[in-house]
Amino acid sequence: MTALVLFGGGGDLAMRMLLPSLYFLEHDGLLPEGLKIIGAARSEETREEYIAKVRAAVQGKADGHWSDDAWAKMEARLDYLAVDATSAESLKPLRDKVGDGSVTSFLAVSPSLYARIVTAMRAAGLAEPEDRVVLEKPVGRDLDSFRAIDDAVADAFGEHQVFRIDHYLGKETVQNLIALRFGNTIFEPLWNNLSIDHVQITVGETVGVGDRWPYYDEYGALRDMLQNHMLQLLCLVAMEPPSDLDPDSVRNEKVKVLRSLRPVTPDEVERVTVRGQYVSGTVEGARVKGYDEERGADSDTETFVAIRADIDNWRWAGVPFFMRTGKRLPEKRTEIVIQFKPVPHSIFDRDSRGEARANRMVIELQPEEDISLTVMNKRPGLDQKMQLQRIDMSLSWGVGQKGAEPPRRRIAYERLLLDALNGDSTLFVRRDEAEKAWEWVDGVSASWAEGKVKPMPYRAGTWGPDAADLLLARTGREWKTNG
Ligand SMILES: NC(=O)C1=CN([C@@H]2O[C@H](COP(=O)(O)OP(=O)(O)OC[C@H]3O[C@@H](n4cnc5c(N)ncnc54)[C@H](OP(=O)(O)O)[C@@H]3O)[C@@H](O)[C@H]2O)C=CC1
Ligand SMILES: O=C1O[C@H](COP(=O)(O)O)[C@@H](O)[C@H](O)[C@H]1O
């Protein structure tokens, strides 16, 4: 491996996530020996100017992990070249700069440029058989546009050279979910419709859309979050055990889940989906504007979506997967809730059930990283009738290191950059996965269009429109977080 090229190396993603991640990898001695890191964007700046910007960005993220030695090593690797990545001519000096050896190119630029950039890369000799390309989401805004971009990518690179990022797959707890499911025997017999009542996936954000509206207004919550991150989480919960951790074994199982998702039809769309858009309100104690005010015009783009998904296979028949995500919700909270069924017959009479509830597993990705299991326990004491109480047992990865400093919480891109550099695509999205996800999401948006389903207003700082609660209440259930 000779070089990692960051196209868009001066942009927001590169400065906030990619370069700090590379610094942490350097700090931990994980970057390949001799790897060059080259920022490439149109702005004319010198190597020194670029390095000064990178240093400031990295220091801002390093907290207590700044090390002059690690920085010196990273600085020695860094370089910058002003290029127009859509022009093969402009890319030739970059080809010369990377030298012999393989190149991994990370496209941290607008996806509207992907097709032209990969075509130029091919012409400039940056898409040789040993080279790789990393693509940020969103690739396209529907199945057709995804295919148009991806066809251009496929003309330049073989599928094994393409690394489609979904940064949620780089999150520690998401990988821990794989470990929990397939590294233990005790959960597997329960992981089906005999024991599980339903699954909830919540990705709540307090931030609004703000300045990102030119992008967001075209996408909305369905395409920005559900098509990728949330369906990936659903796949990891629902997939069958793969035969090994080989990238294709894992991705084959995820594709099977996506293929089993029941399409959302126009007849069903109002029953199984909720679209919302925030209006002004209060979030974390501050008054905030509504989406239309930020955008400066009326818009039919949803900033909130809740969906009931059904997976039509033996394991999950009759187990609804409820997903919801939105901007300007009361909390930044990402969690997966596995709600087990209640005991088939309770031996505790009504007034002695105390806090009795069915068991529940909560896989929390944000704000904390934890996996916990709620179990019932006897309330200590001499109650005449035995009283139950709930105990939340943490199964967190920090457990077992009592007294030890918890490991640093890594940026999801650290794992993914390292894997891309090592050519391991297990945590990246294969083309057929992305296609199936787009196909299902296109069905939802087509059904919204046919049924003229417009977003319902919700006050900023609430958990979306009331209809999102009704989505569960109609089935006798409630969301965990606001339940
Ligand atoms: N920011 C984030 O948190 C996230 C971003 N993403 C995705 O990452 C990608 C980048 O986003 P973001 O960093 O926010 O965008 P920015 O607009 O901040 O950065 C884009 C970068 O691309 C460069 N650029 C534009 N045109 C060209 C060109 N023709 N040749 C070379 N460089 C070019 C720009 O620099 P210059 O003008 O100097 O050329 C700039 O460095 C997008 O796909 C986005 O959807 C995904 C998830 C989160
Ligand atoms: O991809 C995206 O993700 C972020 C949320 O990421 P998180 O890691 O902070 O949960 C979201 O804000 C953004 O709209 C979306 O494009």
Coordinates of C-alpha atoms and ligand atoms in Angstrom, one line a residue, residues 6-17 40-45 53 80 82-87 91 106-114 116-117 135-138 167 212 215 224 229 413, ligand 1:
L6 CA -8.6 12.0 0.2
F7 CA -10.5 13.7 -2.5
G8 CA -12.3 16.5 -0.8
G9 CA -9.4 16.4 1.8
G10 CA -10.2 20.0 2.9
G11 CA -13.9 19.5 3.4
D12 CA -16.0 19.0 6.5
L13 CA -16.0 15.2 6.5
A14 CA -12.3 15.0 6.0
M15 CA -11.4 17.6 8.7
R16 CA -14.0 16.4 11.3
M17 CA -13.8 12.7 10.9
A40 CA -6.7 16.5 -3.0
A41 CA -9.2 19.3 -3.7
R42 CA -9.4 22.2 -6.0
S43 CA -8.3 24.9 -3.6
E44 CA -4.8 26.2 -4.3
E45 CA -2.8 25.7 -1.2
K53 CA -5.3 23.1 8.8
Y80 CA -1.6 18.1 -0.6
A82 CA -4.7 20.9 -5.9
V83 CA -6.7 19.0 -8.5
D84 CA -10.0 19.0 -10.2
A85 CA -10.8 15.3 -9.6
T86 CA -13.3 15.2 -12.5
S87 CA -10.4 15.8 -15.0
L91 CA -5.2 13.9 -11.9
F106 CA -11.6 8.1 -0.6
L107 CA -14.2 10.2 -2.3
A108 CA -15.2 12.8 0.4
V109 CA -16.9 15.0 -2.2
S110 CA -20.4 15.5 -3.4
P111 CA -21.9 12.2 -4.8
S112 CA -23.0 14.1 -7.9
L113 CA -19.3 14.0 -8.8
Y114 CA -18.7 10.3 -8.2
R116 CA -17.1 11.8 -13.4
I117 CA -14.4 11.3 -10.8
L135 CA -17.5 5.9 -1.5
E136 CA -19.4 7.9 1.1
K137 CA -23.2 7.8 1.3
P138 CA -25.5 8.8 -0.2
H167 CA -20.4 4.7 9.1
R212 CA -27.5 21.4 5.1
Y215 CA -28.8 18.5 0.3
D224 CA -30.7 10.2 4.5
H229 CA -28.0 3.2 8.6
Y413 CA -14.3 5.9 10.6
Ligands
LIG1 N1 -19.8 16.1 6.6 C1 -20.3 15.0 7.1 O1 -20.4 14.9 8.3 C2 -20.8 13.9 6.3 C3 -20.6 13.9 4.9 N2 -20.9 12.8 4.1 C4 -20.7 12.8 2.7 O2 -19.3 13.1 2.5 C5 -19.1 13.8 1.3 C6 -18.4 15.1 1.5 O3 -19.2 15.9 2.4 P1 -18.6 17.2 3.1 O4 -17.2 17.0 3.6 O5 -19.6 17.6 4.1 O6 -18.6 18.2 1.9 P2 -17.8 19.6 1.8 O7 -18.6 20.5 0.9 O8 -17.4 20.2 3.2 O9 -16.4 19.2 1.1 C7 -16.3 18.8 -0.2 C8 -14.9 18.8 -0.6 O10 -14.8 18.5 -2.0 C9 -13.9 19.3 -2.6 N3 -14.2 19.3 -4.0 C10 -15.3 19.8 -4.6 N4 -15.3 19.6 -6.0 C11 -14.1 19.0 -6.2 C12 -13.4 18.5 -7.4 N5 -14.0 18.7 -8.6 N6 -12.2 18.0 -7.3 C13 -11.6 17.8 -6.1 N7 -12.2 18.2 -4.9 C14 -13.4 18.8 -5.0 C15 -14.0 20.6 -1.9 O11 -12.9 21.4 -1.9 P3 -12.6 22.5 -3.1 O12 -13.7 23.4 -3.2 O13 -11.3 23.1 -2.6 O14 -12.4 21.7 -4.3 C16 -14.2 20.1 -0.5 O15 -12.9 19.9 0.1 C17 -20.5 13.9 0.7 O16 -20.7 12.8 -0.1 C18 -21.4 13.9 1.9 O17 -22.7 13.5 1.6 C19 -21.6 11.7 4.7 C20 -21.8 11.7 6.0 C21 -21.5 12.8 6.9

